[in-house]
Tab-separated table of C-alpha atoms in Angstrom:
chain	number	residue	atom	x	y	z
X	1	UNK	CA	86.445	145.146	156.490
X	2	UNK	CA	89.290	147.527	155.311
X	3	UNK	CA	88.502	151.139	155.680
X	4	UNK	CA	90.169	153.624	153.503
X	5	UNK	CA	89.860	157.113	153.919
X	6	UNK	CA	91.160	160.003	151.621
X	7	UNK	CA	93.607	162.650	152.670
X	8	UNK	CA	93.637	163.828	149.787
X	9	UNK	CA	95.930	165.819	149.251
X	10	UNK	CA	99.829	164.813	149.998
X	11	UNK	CA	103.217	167.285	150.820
X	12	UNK	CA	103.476	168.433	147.383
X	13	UNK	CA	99.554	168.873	146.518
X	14	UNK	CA	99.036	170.669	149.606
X	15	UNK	CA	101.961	172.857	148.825
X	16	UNK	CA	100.623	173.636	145.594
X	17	UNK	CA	97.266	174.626	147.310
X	18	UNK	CA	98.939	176.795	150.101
X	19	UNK	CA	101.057	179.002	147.431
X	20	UNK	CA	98.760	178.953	144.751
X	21	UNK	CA	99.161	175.975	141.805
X	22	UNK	CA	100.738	178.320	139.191
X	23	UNK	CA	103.115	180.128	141.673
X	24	UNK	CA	103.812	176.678	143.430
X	25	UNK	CA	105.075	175.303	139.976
X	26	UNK	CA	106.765	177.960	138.453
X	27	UNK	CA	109.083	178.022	141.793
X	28	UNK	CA	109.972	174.495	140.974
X	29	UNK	CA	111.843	175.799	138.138
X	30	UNK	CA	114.083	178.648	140.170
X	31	UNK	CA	116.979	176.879	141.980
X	32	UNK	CA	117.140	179.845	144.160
X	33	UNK	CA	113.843	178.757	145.330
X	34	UNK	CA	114.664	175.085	146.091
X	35	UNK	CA	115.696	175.380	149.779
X	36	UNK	CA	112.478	177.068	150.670
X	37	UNK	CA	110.854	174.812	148.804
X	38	UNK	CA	111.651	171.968	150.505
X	39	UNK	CA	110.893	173.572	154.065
X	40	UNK	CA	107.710	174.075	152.906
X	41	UNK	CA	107.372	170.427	151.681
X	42	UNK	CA	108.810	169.196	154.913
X	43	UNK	CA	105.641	171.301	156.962
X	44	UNK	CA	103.497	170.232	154.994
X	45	UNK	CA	104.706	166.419	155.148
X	46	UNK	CA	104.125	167.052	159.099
X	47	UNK	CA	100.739	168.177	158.592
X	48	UNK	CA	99.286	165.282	156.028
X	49	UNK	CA	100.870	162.365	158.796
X	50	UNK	CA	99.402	164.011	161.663
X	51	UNK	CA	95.872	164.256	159.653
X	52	UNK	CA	96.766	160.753	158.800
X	53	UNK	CA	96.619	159.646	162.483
X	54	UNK	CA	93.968	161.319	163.524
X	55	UNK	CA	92.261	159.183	161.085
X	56	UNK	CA	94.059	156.449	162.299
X	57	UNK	CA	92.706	156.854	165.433
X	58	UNK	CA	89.272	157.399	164.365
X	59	UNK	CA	89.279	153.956	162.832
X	60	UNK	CA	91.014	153.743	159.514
X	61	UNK	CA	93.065	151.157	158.480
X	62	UNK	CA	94.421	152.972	155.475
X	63	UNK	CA	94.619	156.289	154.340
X	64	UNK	CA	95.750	157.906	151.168
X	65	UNK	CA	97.023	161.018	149.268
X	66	UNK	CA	96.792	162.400	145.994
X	67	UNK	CA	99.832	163.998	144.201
X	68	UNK	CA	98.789	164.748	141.249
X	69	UNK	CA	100.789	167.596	140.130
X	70	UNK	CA	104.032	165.810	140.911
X	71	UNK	CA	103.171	163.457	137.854
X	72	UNK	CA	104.386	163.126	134.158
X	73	UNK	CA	101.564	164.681	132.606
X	74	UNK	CA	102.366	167.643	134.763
X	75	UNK	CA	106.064	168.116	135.971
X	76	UNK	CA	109.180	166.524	135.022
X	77	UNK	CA	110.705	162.919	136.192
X	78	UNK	CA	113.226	165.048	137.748
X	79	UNK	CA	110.771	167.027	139.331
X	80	UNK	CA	109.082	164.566	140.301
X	81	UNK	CA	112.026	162.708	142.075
X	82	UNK	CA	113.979	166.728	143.644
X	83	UNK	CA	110.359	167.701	145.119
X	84	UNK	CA	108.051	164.633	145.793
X	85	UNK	CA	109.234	161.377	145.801
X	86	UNK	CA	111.270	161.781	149.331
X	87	UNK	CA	108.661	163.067	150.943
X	88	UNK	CA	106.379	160.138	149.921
X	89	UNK	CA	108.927	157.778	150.808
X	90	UNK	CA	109.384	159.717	154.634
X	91	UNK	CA	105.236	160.012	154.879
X	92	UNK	CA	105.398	155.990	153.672
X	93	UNK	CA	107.614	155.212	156.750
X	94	UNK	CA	106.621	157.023	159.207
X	95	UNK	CA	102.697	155.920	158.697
X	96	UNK	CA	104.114	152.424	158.553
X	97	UNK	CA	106.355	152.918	161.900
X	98	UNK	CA	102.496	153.540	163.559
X	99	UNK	CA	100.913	150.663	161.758
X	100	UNK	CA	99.375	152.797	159.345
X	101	UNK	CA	99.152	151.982	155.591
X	102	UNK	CA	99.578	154.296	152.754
X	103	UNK	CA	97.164	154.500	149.063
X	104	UNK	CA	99.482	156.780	146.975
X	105	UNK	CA	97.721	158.122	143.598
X	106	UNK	CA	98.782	160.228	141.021
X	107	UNK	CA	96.434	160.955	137.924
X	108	UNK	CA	97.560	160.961	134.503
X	109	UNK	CA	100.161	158.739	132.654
X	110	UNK	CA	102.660	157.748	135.765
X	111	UNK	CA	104.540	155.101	133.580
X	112	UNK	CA	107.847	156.934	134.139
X	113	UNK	CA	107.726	156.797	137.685
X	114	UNK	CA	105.828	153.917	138.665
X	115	UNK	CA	109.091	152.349	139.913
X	116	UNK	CA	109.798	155.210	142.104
X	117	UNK	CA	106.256	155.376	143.699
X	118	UNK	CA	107.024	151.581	144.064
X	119	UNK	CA	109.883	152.426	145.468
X	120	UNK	CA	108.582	154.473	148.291
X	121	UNK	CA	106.657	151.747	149.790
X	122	UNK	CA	103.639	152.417	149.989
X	123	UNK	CA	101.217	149.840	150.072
X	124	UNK	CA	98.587	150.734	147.268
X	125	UNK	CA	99.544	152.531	144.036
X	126	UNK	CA	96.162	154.459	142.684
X	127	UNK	CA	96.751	154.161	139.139
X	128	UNK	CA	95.223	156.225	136.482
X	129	UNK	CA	93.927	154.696	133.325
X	130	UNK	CA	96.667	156.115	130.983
X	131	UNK	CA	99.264	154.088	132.226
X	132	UNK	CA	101.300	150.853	130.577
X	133	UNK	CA	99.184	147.962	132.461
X	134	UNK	CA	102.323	145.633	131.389
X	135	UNK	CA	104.722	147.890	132.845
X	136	UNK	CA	103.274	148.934	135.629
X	137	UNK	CA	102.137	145.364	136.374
X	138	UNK	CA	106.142	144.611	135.686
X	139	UNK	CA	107.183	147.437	137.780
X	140	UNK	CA	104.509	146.534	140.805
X	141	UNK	CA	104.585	142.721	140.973
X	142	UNK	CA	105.329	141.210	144.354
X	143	UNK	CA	105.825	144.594	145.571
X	144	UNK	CA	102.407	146.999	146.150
X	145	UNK	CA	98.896	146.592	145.129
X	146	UNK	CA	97.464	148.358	142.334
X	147	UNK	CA	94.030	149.959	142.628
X	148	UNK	CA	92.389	151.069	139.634
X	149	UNK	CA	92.861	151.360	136.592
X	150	UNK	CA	89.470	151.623	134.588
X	151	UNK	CA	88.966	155.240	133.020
X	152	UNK	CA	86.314	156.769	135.284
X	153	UNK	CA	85.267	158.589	132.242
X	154	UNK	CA	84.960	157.214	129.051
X	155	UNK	CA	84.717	153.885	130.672
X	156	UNK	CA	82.389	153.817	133.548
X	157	UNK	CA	80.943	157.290	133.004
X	158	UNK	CA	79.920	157.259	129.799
X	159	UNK	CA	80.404	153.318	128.132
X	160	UNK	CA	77.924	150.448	127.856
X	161	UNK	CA	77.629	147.931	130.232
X	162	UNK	CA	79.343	145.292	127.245
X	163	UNK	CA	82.118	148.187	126.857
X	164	UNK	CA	82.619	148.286	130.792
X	165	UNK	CA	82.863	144.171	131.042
X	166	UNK	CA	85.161	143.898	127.715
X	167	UNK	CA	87.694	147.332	129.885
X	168	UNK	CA	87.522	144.713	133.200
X	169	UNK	CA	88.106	141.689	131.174
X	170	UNK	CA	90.870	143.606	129.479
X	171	UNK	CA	92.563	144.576	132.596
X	172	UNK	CA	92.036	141.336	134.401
X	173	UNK	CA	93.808	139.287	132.012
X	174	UNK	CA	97.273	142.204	132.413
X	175	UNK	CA	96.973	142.768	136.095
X	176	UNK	CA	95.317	140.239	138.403
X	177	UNK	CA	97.404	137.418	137.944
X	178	UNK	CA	99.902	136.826	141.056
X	179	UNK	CA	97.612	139.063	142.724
X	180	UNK	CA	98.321	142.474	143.413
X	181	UNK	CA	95.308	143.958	142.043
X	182	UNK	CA	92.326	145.991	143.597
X	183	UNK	CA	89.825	146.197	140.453
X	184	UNK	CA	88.538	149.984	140.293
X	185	UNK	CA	88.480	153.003	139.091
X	186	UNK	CA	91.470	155.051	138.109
X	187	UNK	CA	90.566	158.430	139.531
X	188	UNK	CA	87.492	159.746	141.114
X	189	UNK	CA	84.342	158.499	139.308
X	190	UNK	CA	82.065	161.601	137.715
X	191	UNK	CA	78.838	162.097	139.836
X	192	UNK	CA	76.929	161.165	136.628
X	193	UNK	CA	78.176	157.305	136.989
X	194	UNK	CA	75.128	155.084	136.333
């Protein structure tokens, strides 16, 4: 048996939470800011591996992080790749350099960057239900395991059972061919979930 466990939140999310969201991402957009930004994301990169092997050593095989704000649906591409995708990459390899392996998620439509969380290594991308299942099945393929991508919501919240089969059928047919593929949902399920 695998065991995950959830860090929750990664260098940039825990960022975020330390300055405040809306003060975190309005300093994203002040160049003058950029420096101390990314001493903060560096601290904060130290703090999620060293929670990472702690779990490690309590058992887990894998952990995982959540960026969230770093995504499309939130900040920029550009963003994305100036403030979080190096310090996924570093997290990525140092976890790996201590056997551990890395779930990386981001909620919301991650289409644009799939190949860059792809590129940082990691050994699960957490995939949210908006996404391109070609493209990110494209982008992924031979590379990293998907996990996900069934909306938690609309799907497995709040659909029939037939509506629930016909969504894993659907997503099947796109993603679990060549492998690759953890079947799931695409963020945290609602506590209502039958």
């Amino acid at each position: 048996v695998a065991i995950m466990v959830r860090a929750d939140q990664g260098p940039f999310s825990l960022a975020s939470m330390l300055l405040g969201i809306d003060t975190f991402l309005l300093a994203l957009t002040d160049p003058e800011n950029e420096e101390k930004l990314h001493r903060l994301l560096s601290f904060c990169l130290e703090v999620v591996f060293r929670y990472a092997v702690a779990q490690h050593e309590q058992g887990a095989h894998l952990t995982s992080i959540g960026e969230s704000l770093s995504g499309p649906d939130v900040t920029s591409p550009k963003m994305y790749r100036t403030f979080e995708w190096g310090y996924a990459k570093r997290l990525v390899e140092r976890l790996q350099a201590v056997d551990i392996l890395l779930a990386y998620h981001i909620c919301g439509n991650a289409t644009r960057i799939v190949d860059d969380m792809t590129a940082t290594g990691a050994a699960v991308l957490e995939l949210d239900y908006k996404c391109d299942l070609a493209k990110i099945k494209a982008a992924t393929a031979g590379k990293t395991t998907i996990l996900g991508v069934i909306d938690p919501s609309g799907v497995l919240a709040f659909g029939t059972p037939d509506f629930v089969t016909e969504k894993v059928r659907e997503e099947l047919a796109l993603l679990a061919p060549s492998g690759g593929l953890i079947l799931g949902p695409g963020c945290a399920l609602a506590p209502e979930t039958p």
